[in-house]
């Protein structure tokens, strides 16, 4: 694993555009970490130190390292090849941010949903919202040291995903792994709507 994206993982050279993708997921799943590990520009973060007031709003059970919570969004950019730049908008999964998605999802080609298998139930609402809003998404399972090991098939069943929805395992701290998750999403959205590309 190196920092370079391997050539065979490039999207077709015919693609010449900037693509907007949303990165969503429940509190603490690794959204800020993933954008930080792939972004070639200093990621823009809007975070504030978690105060007593947010405890009970955002569950911190089992997340002892988690000292900050994203209040609005993260932004980063990844140029996959000279023809294609991904603009990444990270946004929290909690219900109170759903209005923010409305605006952010405008012009977005797809959504990467980050999931933590230690708290799978936290992802149900997010997935349900994406389905309601007809936003195409791929699922990235962020692996923590104490995560149980499940196969993508087991997770697909547990999350009640469509057969076509990509499920990729990733480590949000690892650039190559995070890039692979984004490529899985990009390939999925291009494959399902080829006619819309470039239109
Ligand atoms: N071990 C491990 N820790 C991670 C991983 N991704 C994120 N973390 C840690 O989990 C915590 C929450 O991550 P963060 O990116 O802030 O989550 P967010 O709320 O979705 O933005 C942070 O302390 C990260 O350092 C991962 O893949 N493996
Ligand atoms: Mg965050």
PDB file of N, CA, C and O in Angstrom, residues 51-113:
ATOM      1  N   UNK A  51     -18.787  19.579  24.449  1.00  0.00           N
ATOM      2  CA  UNK A  51     -19.037  20.060  25.808  1.00  0.00           C
ATOM      3  C   UNK A  51     -19.988  19.113  26.513  1.00  0.00           C
ATOM      4  O   UNK A  51     -20.574  18.232  25.890  1.00  0.00           O
ATOM      5  N   UNK A  52     -20.138  19.329  27.787  1.00  0.00           N
ATOM      6  CA  UNK A  52     -21.095  18.535  28.566  1.00  0.00           C
ATOM      7  C   UNK A  52     -22.474  18.573  27.909  1.00  0.00           C
ATOM      8  O   UNK A  52     -23.205  17.605  27.933  1.00  0.00           O
ATOM      9  N   UNK A  53     -22.764  19.750  27.320  1.00  0.00           N
ATOM     10  CA  UNK A  53     -24.101  19.939  26.746  1.00  0.00           C
ATOM     11  C   UNK A  53     -24.398  18.951  25.628  1.00  0.00           C
ATOM     12  O   UNK A  53     -25.541  18.556  25.442  1.00  0.00           O
ATOM     13  N   UNK A  54     -23.370  18.551  24.870  1.00  0.00           N
ATOM     14  CA  UNK A  54     -23.654  17.648  23.754  1.00  0.00           C
ATOM     15  C   UNK A  54     -23.625  16.188  24.193  1.00  0.00           C
ATOM     16  O   UNK A  54     -24.014  15.306  23.456  1.00  0.00           O
ATOM     17  N   UNK A  55     -23.150  15.939  25.392  1.00  0.00           N
ATOM     18  CA  UNK A  55     -23.190  14.561  25.896  1.00  0.00           C
ATOM     19  C   UNK A  55     -24.651  14.240  26.178  1.00  0.00           C
ATOM     20  O   UNK A  55     -25.370  15.007  26.810  1.00  0.00           O
ATOM     21  N   UNK A  56     -25.068  13.129  25.669  1.00  0.00           N
ATOM     22  CA  UNK A  56     -26.486  12.813  25.780  1.00  0.00           C
ATOM     23  C   UNK A  56     -27.199  13.112  24.478  1.00  0.00           C
ATOM     24  O   UNK A  56     -28.143  12.434  24.113  1.00  0.00           O
ATOM     25  N   UNK A  57     -26.676  14.094  23.729  1.00  0.00           N
ATOM     26  CA  UNK A  57     -27.205  14.340  22.391  1.00  0.00           C
ATOM     27  C   UNK A  57     -26.468  13.419  21.429  1.00  0.00           C
ATOM     28  O   UNK A  57     -27.060  12.632  20.706  1.00  0.00           O
ATOM     29  N   UNK A  58     -25.139  13.498  21.457  1.00  0.00           N
ATOM     30  CA  UNK A  58     -24.320  12.582  20.678  1.00  0.00           C
ATOM     31  C   UNK A  58     -23.800  11.516  21.631  1.00  0.00           C
ATOM     32  O   UNK A  58     -23.082  11.821  22.569  1.00  0.00           O
ATOM     33  N   UNK A  59     -24.158  10.289  21.381  1.00  0.00           N
ATOM     34  CA  UNK A  59     -23.718   9.226  22.278  1.00  0.00           C
ATOM     35  C   UNK A  59     -22.212   9.039  22.208  1.00  0.00           C
ATOM     36  O   UNK A  59     -21.634   8.898  21.138  1.00  0.00           O
ATOM     37  N   UNK A  60     -21.544   9.062  23.329  1.00  0.00           N
ATOM     38  CA  UNK A  60     -20.100   8.849  23.353  1.00  0.00           C
ATOM     39  C   UNK A  60     -19.760   7.490  23.962  1.00  0.00           C
ATOM     40  O   UNK A  60     -18.601   7.182  24.174  1.00  0.00           O
ATOM     41  N   UNK A  61     -20.762   6.694  24.208  1.00  0.00           N
ATOM     42  CA  UNK A  61     -20.516   5.384  24.813  1.00  0.00           C
ATOM     43  C   UNK A  61     -19.515   4.595  23.975  1.00  0.00           C
ATOM     44  O   UNK A  61     -19.709   4.416  22.781  1.00  0.00           O
ATOM     45  N   UNK A  62     -18.427   4.181  24.565  1.00  0.00           N
ATOM     46  CA  UNK A  62     -17.434   3.363  23.874  1.00  0.00           C
ATOM     47  C   UNK A  62     -16.514   4.158  22.979  1.00  0.00           C
ATOM     48  O   UNK A  62     -15.681   3.590  22.282  1.00  0.00           O
ATOM     49  N   UNK A  63     -16.629   5.479  22.972  1.00  0.00           N
ATOM     50  CA  UNK A  63     -15.793   6.302  22.097  1.00  0.00           C
ATOM     51  C   UNK A  63     -14.891   7.184  22.959  1.00  0.00           C
ATOM     52  O   UNK A  63     -14.957   8.397  22.921  1.00  0.00           O
ATOM     53  N   UNK A  64     -14.035   6.545  23.712  1.00  0.00           N
ATOM     54  CA  UNK A  64     -13.262   7.274  24.713  1.00  0.00           C
ATOM     55  C   UNK A  64     -12.308   8.303  24.113  1.00  0.00           C
ATOM     56  O   UNK A  64     -11.985   9.288  24.754  1.00  0.00           O
ATOM     57  N   UNK A  65     -11.852   8.090  22.857  1.00  0.00           N
ATOM     58  CA  UNK A  65     -10.905   9.017  22.230  1.00  0.00           C
ATOM     59  C   UNK A  65     -11.600  10.259  21.678  1.00  0.00           C
ATOM     60  O   UNK A  65     -10.950  11.212  21.287  1.00  0.00           O
ATOM     61  N   UNK A  66     -12.905  10.181  21.588  1.00  0.00           N
ATOM     62  CA  UNK A  66     -13.643  11.181  20.826  1.00  0.00           C
ATOM     63  C   UNK A  66     -13.860  12.426  21.670  1.00  0.00           C
ATOM     64  O   UNK A  66     -14.688  12.458  22.560  1.00  0.00           O
ATOM     65  N   UNK A  67     -13.089  13.494  21.339  1.00  0.00           N
ATOM     66  CA  UNK A  67     -13.162  14.712  22.157  1.00  0.00           C
ATOM     67  C   UNK A  67     -13.837  15.863  21.416  1.00  0.00           C
ATOM     68  O   UNK A  67     -14.140  16.882  21.993  1.00  0.00           O
ATOM     69  N   UNK A  68     -13.987  15.715  20.117  1.00  0.00           N
ATOM     70  CA  UNK A  68     -14.624  16.785  19.358  1.00  0.00           C
ATOM     71  C   UNK A  68     -15.803  16.210  18.588  1.00  0.00           C
ATOM     72  O   UNK A  68     -15.847  15.020  18.302  1.00  0.00           O
ATOM     73  N   UNK A  69     -16.732  17.049  18.272  1.00  0.00           N
ATOM     74  CA  UNK A  69     -17.817  16.609  17.404  1.00  0.00           C
ATOM     75  C   UNK A  69     -17.989  17.639  16.301  1.00  0.00           C
ATOM     76  O   UNK A  69     -17.827  18.828  16.538  1.00  0.00           O
ATOM     77  N   UNK A  70     -18.222  17.148  15.095  1.00  0.00           N
ATOM     78  CA  UNK A  70     -18.367  18.063  13.974  1.00  0.00           C
ATOM     79  C   UNK A  70     -19.709  18.754  14.073  1.00  0.00           C
ATOM     80  O   UNK A  70     -20.733  18.101  14.173  1.00  0.00           O
ATOM     81  N   UNK A  71     -19.676  20.060  14.058  1.00  0.00           N
ATOM     82  CA  UNK A  71     -20.938  20.779  14.186  1.00  0.00           C
ATOM     83  C   UNK A  71     -21.537  21.095  12.831  1.00  0.00           C
ATOM     84  O   UNK A  71     -22.730  21.223  12.696  1.00  0.00           O
ATOM     85  N   UNK A  72     -20.718  21.246  11.805  1.00  0.00           N
ATOM     86  CA  UNK A  72     -21.308  21.542  10.509  1.00  0.00           C
ATOM     87  C   UNK A  72     -20.770  20.593   9.440  1.00  0.00           C
ATOM     88  O   UNK A  72     -21.425  19.634   9.086  1.00  0.00           O
ATOM     89  N   UNK A  73     -19.571  20.833   8.925  1.00  0.00           N
ATOM     90  CA  UNK A  73     -19.109  19.971   7.845  1.00  0.00           C
ATOM     91  C   UNK A  73     -17.604  19.990   7.678  1.00  0.00           C
ATOM     92  O   UNK A  73     -16.906  20.838   8.220  1.00  0.00           O
ATOM     93  N   UNK A  74     -17.114  19.020   6.919  1.00  0.00           N
ATOM     94  CA  UNK A  74     -15.721  18.959   6.504  1.00  0.00           C
ATOM     95  C   UNK A  74     -15.696  19.142   5.001  1.00  0.00           C
ATOM     96  O   UNK A  74     -16.640  18.778   4.310  1.00  0.00           O
ATOM     97  N   UNK A  75     -14.590  19.670   4.510  1.00  0.00           N
ATOM     98  CA  UNK A  75     -14.453  19.814   3.058  1.00  0.00           C
ATOM     99  C   UNK A  75     -13.037  19.425   2.656  1.00  0.00           C
ATOM    100  O   UNK A  75     -12.076  19.802   3.320  1.00  0.00           O
ATOM    101  N   UNK A  76     -12.917  18.674   1.576  1.00  0.00           N
ATOM    102  CA  UNK A  76     -11.598  18.312   1.072  1.00  0.00           C
ATOM    103  C   UNK A  76     -11.655  18.068  -0.419  1.00  0.00           C
ATOM    104  O   UNK A  76     -12.735  17.992  -1.015  1.00  0.00           O
ATOM    105  N   UNK A  77     -10.473  17.980  -1.044  1.00  0.00           N
ATOM    106  CA  UNK A  77     -10.413  17.730  -2.487  1.00  0.00           C
ATOM    107  C   UNK A  77      -9.407  16.634  -2.781  1.00  0.00           C
ATOM    108  O   UNK A  77      -8.339  16.577  -2.172  1.00  0.00           O
ATOM    109  N   UNK A  78      -9.754  15.780  -3.721  1.00  0.00           N
ATOM    110  CA  UNK A  78      -8.865  14.701  -4.140  1.00  0.00           C
ATOM    111  C   UNK A  78      -8.881  14.640  -5.662  1.00  0.00           C
ATOM    112  O   UNK A  78      -9.933  14.413  -6.270  1.00  0.00           O
ATOM    113  N   UNK A  79      -7.720  14.862  -6.293  1.00  0.00           N
ATOM    114  CA  UNK A  79      -7.634  14.739  -7.744  1.00  0.00           C
ATOM    115  C   UNK A  79      -7.252  13.300  -8.054  1.00  0.00           C
ATOM    116  O   UNK A  79      -6.138  12.875  -7.758  1.00  0.00           O
ATOM    117  N   UNK A  80      -8.188  12.551  -8.598  1.00  0.00           N
ATOM    118  CA  UNK A  80      -7.935  11.130  -8.863  1.00  0.00           C
ATOM    119  C   UNK A  80      -7.020  10.955 -10.058  1.00  0.00           C
ATOM    120  O   UNK A  80      -6.195  10.057 -10.106  1.00  0.00           O
ATOM    121  N   UNK A  81      -7.212  11.795 -11.050  1.00  0.00           N
ATOM    122  CA  UNK A  81      -6.308  11.825 -12.201  1.00  0.00           C
ATOM    123  C   UNK A  81      -6.462  13.229 -12.778  1.00  0.00           C
ATOM    124  O   UNK A  81      -7.311  13.999 -12.317  1.00  0.00           O
ATOM    125  N   UNK A  82      -5.652  13.569 -13.788  1.00  0.00           N
ATOM    126  CA  UNK A  82      -5.725  14.963 -14.266  1.00  0.00           C
ATOM    127  C   UNK A  82      -7.119  15.361 -14.755  1.00  0.00           C
ATOM    128  O   UNK A  82      -7.422  16.547 -14.846  1.00  0.00           O
ATOM    129  N   UNK A  83      -7.938  14.378 -15.061  1.00  0.00           N
ATOM    130  CA  UNK A  83      -9.266  14.700 -15.598  1.00  0.00           C
ATOM    131  C   UNK A  83     -10.361  14.746 -14.548  1.00  0.00           C
ATOM    132  O   UNK A  83     -11.482  15.127 -14.838  1.00  0.00           O
ATOM    133  N   UNK A  84     -10.050  14.293 -13.359  1.00  0.00           N
ATOM    134  CA  UNK A  84     -11.145  14.145 -12.399  1.00  0.00           C
ATOM    135  C   UNK A  84     -10.763  14.557 -10.981  1.00  0.00           C
ATOM    136  O   UNK A  84      -9.868  13.979 -10.369  1.00  0.00           O
ATOM    137  N   UNK A  85     -11.462  15.541 -10.509  1.00  0.00           N
ATOM    138  CA  UNK A  85     -11.277  15.979  -9.119  1.00  0.00           C
ATOM    139  C   UNK A  85     -12.541  15.665  -8.330  1.00  0.00           C
ATOM    140  O   UNK A  85     -13.652  15.899  -8.802  1.00  0.00           O
ATOM    141  N   UNK A  86     -12.348  15.104  -7.165  1.00  0.00           N
ATOM    142  CA  UNK A  86     -13.473  14.850  -6.272  1.00  0.00           C
ATOM    143  C   UNK A  86     -13.508  15.936  -5.210  1.00  0.00           C
ATOM    144  O   UNK A  86     -12.486  16.242  -4.588  1.00  0.00           O
ATOM    145  N   UNK A  87     -14.665  16.514  -5.021  1.00  0.00           N
ATOM    146  CA  UNK A  87     -14.859  17.485  -3.940  1.00  0.00           C
ATOM    147  C   UNK A  87     -15.694  16.804  -2.871  1.00  0.00           C
ATOM    148  O   UNK A  87     -16.790  16.316  -3.149  1.00  0.00           O
ATOM    149  N   UNK A  88     -15.128  16.727  -1.697  1.00  0.00           N
ATOM    150  CA  UNK A  88     -15.733  15.925  -0.637  1.00  0.00           C
ATOM    151  C   UNK A  88     -16.347  16.814   0.437  1.00  0.00           C
ATOM    152  O   UNK A  88     -15.666  17.682   0.997  1.00  0.00           O
ATOM    153  N   UNK A  89     -17.595  16.579   0.695  1.00  0.00           N
ATOM    154  CA  UNK A  89     -18.314  17.337   1.727  1.00  0.00           C
ATOM    155  C   UNK A  89     -18.757  16.360   2.806  1.00  0.00           C
ATOM    156  O   UNK A  89     -19.605  15.504   2.560  1.00  0.00           O
ATOM    157  N   UNK A  90     -18.146  16.481   3.970  1.00  0.00           N
ATOM    158  CA  UNK A  90     -18.511  15.604   5.083  1.00  0.00           C
ATOM    159  C   UNK A  90     -19.582  16.265   5.922  1.00  0.00           C
ATOM    160  O   UNK A  90     -19.477  17.437   6.269  1.00  0.00           O
ATOM    161  N   UNK A  91     -20.609  15.502   6.205  1.00  0.00           N
ATOM    162  CA  UNK A  91     -21.702  16.091   6.970  1.00  0.00           C
ATOM    163  C   UNK A  91     -22.248  15.073   7.969  1.00  0.00           C
ATOM    164  O   UNK A  91     -22.291  13.881   7.683  1.00  0.00           O
ATOM    165  N   UNK A  92     -22.604  15.543   9.141  1.00  0.00           N
ATOM    166  CA  UNK A  92     -23.021  14.626  10.198  1.00  0.00           C
ATOM    167  C   UNK A  92     -24.311  13.892   9.867  1.00  0.00           C
ATOM    168  O   UNK A  92     -25.155  14.400   9.123  1.00  0.00           O
ATOM    169  N   UNK A  93     -24.455  12.720  10.441  1.00  0.00           N
ATOM    170  CA  UNK A  93     -25.623  11.903  10.137  1.00  0.00           C
ATOM    171  C   UNK A  93     -26.826  12.168  11.019  1.00  0.00           C
ATOM    172  O   UNK A  93     -27.927  11.748  10.696  1.00  0.00           O
ATOM    173  N   UNK A  94     -26.612  12.875  12.128  1.00  0.00           N
ATOM    174  CA  UNK A  94     -27.717  13.053  13.075  1.00  0.00           C
ATOM    175  C   UNK A  94     -28.880  13.811  12.451  1.00  0.00           C
ATOM    176  O   UNK A  94     -28.704  14.679  11.617  1.00  0.00           O
ATOM    177  N   UNK A  95     -30.027  13.464  12.945  1.00  0.00           N
ATOM    178  CA  UNK A  95     -31.283  14.018  12.436  1.00  0.00           C
ATOM    179  C   UNK A  95     -31.274  15.550  12.333  1.00  0.00           C
ATOM    180  O   UNK A  95     -31.800  16.118  11.386  1.00  0.00           O
ATOM    181  N   UNK A  96     -30.655  16.211  13.317  1.00  0.00           N
ATOM    182  CA  UNK A  96     -30.717  17.678  13.308  1.00  0.00           C
ATOM    183  C   UNK A  96     -29.926  18.293  12.157  1.00  0.00           C
ATOM    184  O   UNK A  96     -30.017  19.486  11.911  1.00  0.00           O
ATOM    185  N   UNK A  97     -29.143  17.482  11.433  1.00  0.00           N
ATOM    186  CA  UNK A  97     -28.377  17.997  10.288  1.00  0.00           C
ATOM    187  C   UNK A  97     -29.017  17.662   8.945  1.00  0.00           C
ATOM    188  O   UNK A  97     -28.461  17.967   7.899  1.00  0.00           O
ATOM    189  N   UNK A  98     -30.171  17.031   8.963  1.00  0.00           N
ATOM    190  CA  UNK A  98     -30.752  16.604   7.696  1.00  0.00           C
ATOM    191  C   UNK A  98     -31.108  17.760   6.771  1.00  0.00           C
ATOM    192  O   UNK A  98     -31.050  17.623   5.553  1.00  0.00           O
ATOM    193  N   UNK A  99     -31.448  18.907   7.337  1.00  0.00           N
ATOM    194  CA  UNK A  99     -31.719  20.077   6.488  1.00  0.00           C
ATOM    195  C   UNK A  99     -30.448  20.526   5.770  1.00  0.00           C
ATOM    196  O   UNK A  99     -30.493  21.001   4.641  1.00  0.00           O
ATOM    197  N   UNK A 100     -29.329  20.353   6.446  1.00  0.00           N
ATOM    198  CA  UNK A 100     -28.038  20.700   5.846  1.00  0.00           C
ATOM    199  C   UNK A 100     -27.763  19.801   4.632  1.00  0.00           C
ATOM    200  O   UNK A 100     -27.259  20.254   3.612  1.00  0.00           O
ATOM    201  N   UNK A 101     -28.109  18.530   4.740  1.00  0.00           N
ATOM    202  CA  UNK A 101     -27.929  17.613   3.601  1.00  0.00           C
ATOM    203  C   UNK A 101     -28.657  18.114   2.383  1.00  0.00           C
ATOM    204  O   UNK A 101     -28.190  17.976   1.267  1.00  0.00           O
ATOM    205  N   UNK A 102     -29.861  18.621   2.633  1.00  0.00           N
ATOM    206  CA  UNK A 102     -30.717  19.083   1.547  1.00  0.00           C
ATOM    207  C   UNK A 102     -29.938  20.022   0.630  1.00  0.00           C
ATOM    208  O   UNK A 102     -29.906  19.834  -0.577  1.00  0.00           O
ATOM    209  N   UNK A 103     -29.293  21.009   1.233  1.00  0.00           N
ATOM    210  CA  UNK A 103     -28.508  21.952   0.460  1.00  0.00           C
ATOM    211  C   UNK A 103     -27.250  21.322  -0.094  1.00  0.00           C
ATOM    212  O   UNK A 103     -26.932  21.468  -1.279  1.00  0.00           O
ATOM    213  N   UNK A 104     -26.553  20.574   0.749  1.00  0.00           N
ATOM    214  CA  UNK A 104     -25.273  19.999   0.319  1.00  0.00           C
ATOM    215  C   UNK A 104     -25.444  18.967  -0.784  1.00  0.00           C
ATOM    216  O   UNK A 104     -24.562  18.796  -1.619  1.00  0.00           O
ATOM    217  N   UNK A 105     -26.571  18.261  -0.792  1.00  0.00           N
ATOM    218  CA  UNK A 105     -26.721  17.176  -1.765  1.00  0.00           C
ATOM    219  C   UNK A 105     -27.029  17.712  -3.160  1.00  0.00           C
ATOM    220  O   UNK A 105     -26.948  16.975  -4.141  1.00  0.00           O
ATOM    221  N   UNK A 106     -27.325  18.999  -3.262  1.00  0.00           N
ATOM    222  CA  UNK A 106     -27.589  19.595  -4.574  1.00  0.00           C
ATOM    223  C   UNK A 106     -26.339  19.480  -5.444  1.00  0.00           C
ATOM    224  O   UNK A 106     -25.262  19.943  -5.060  1.00  0.00           O
ATOM    225  N   UNK A 107     -26.468  18.816  -6.566  1.00  0.00           N
ATOM    226  CA  UNK A 107     -25.332  18.651  -7.468  1.00  0.00           C
ATOM    227  C   UNK A 107     -24.386  17.529  -7.080  1.00  0.00           C
ATOM    228  O   UNK A 107     -23.404  17.288  -7.769  1.00  0.00           O
ATOM    229  N   UNK A 108     -24.668  16.859  -5.976  1.00  0.00           N
ATOM    230  CA  UNK A 108     -23.791  15.750  -5.569  1.00  0.00           C
ATOM    231  C   UNK A 108     -24.108  14.513  -6.396  1.00  0.00           C
ATOM    232  O   UNK A 108     -25.274  14.208  -6.657  1.00  0.00           O
ATOM    233  N   UNK A 109     -23.050  13.821  -6.820  1.00  0.00           N
ATOM    234  CA  UNK A 109     -23.245  12.627  -7.640  1.00  0.00           C
ATOM    235  C   UNK A 109     -23.545  11.400  -6.789  1.00  0.00           C
ATOM    236  O   UNK A 109     -24.205  10.465  -7.227  1.00  0.00           O
ATOM    237  N   UNK A 110     -23.031  11.400  -5.589  1.00  0.00           N
ATOM    238  CA  UNK A 110     -23.256  10.227  -4.749  1.00  0.00           C
ATOM    239  C   UNK A 110     -22.794  10.479  -3.335  1.00  0.00           C
ATOM    240  O   UNK A 110     -22.215  11.519  -3.023  1.00  0.00           O
ATOM    241  N   UNK A 111     -23.072   9.501  -2.497  1.00  0.00           N
ATOM    242  CA  UNK A 111     -22.809   9.623  -1.065  1.00  0.00           C
ATOM    243  C   UNK A 111     -22.025   8.406  -0.583  1.00  0.00           C
ATOM    244  O   UNK A 111     -22.375   7.271  -0.922  1.00  0.00           O
ATOM    245  N   UNK A 112     -20.977   8.655   0.183  1.00  0.00           N
ATOM    246  CA  UNK A 112     -20.283   7.560   0.853  1.00  0.00           C
ATOM    247  C   UNK A 112     -20.771   7.547   2.300  1.00  0.00           C
ATOM    248  O   UNK A 112     -20.613   8.530   3.025  1.00  0.00           O
ATOM    249  N   UNK A 113     -21.383   6.440   2.674  1.00  0.00           N
ATOM    250  CA  UNK A 113     -21.887   6.303   4.044  1.00  0.00           C
ATOM    251  C   UNK A 113     -20.850   5.523   4.837  1.00  0.00           C
ATOM    252  O   UNK A 113     -20.548   4.379   4.506  1.00  0.00           O
TER     253      UNK A 113
END
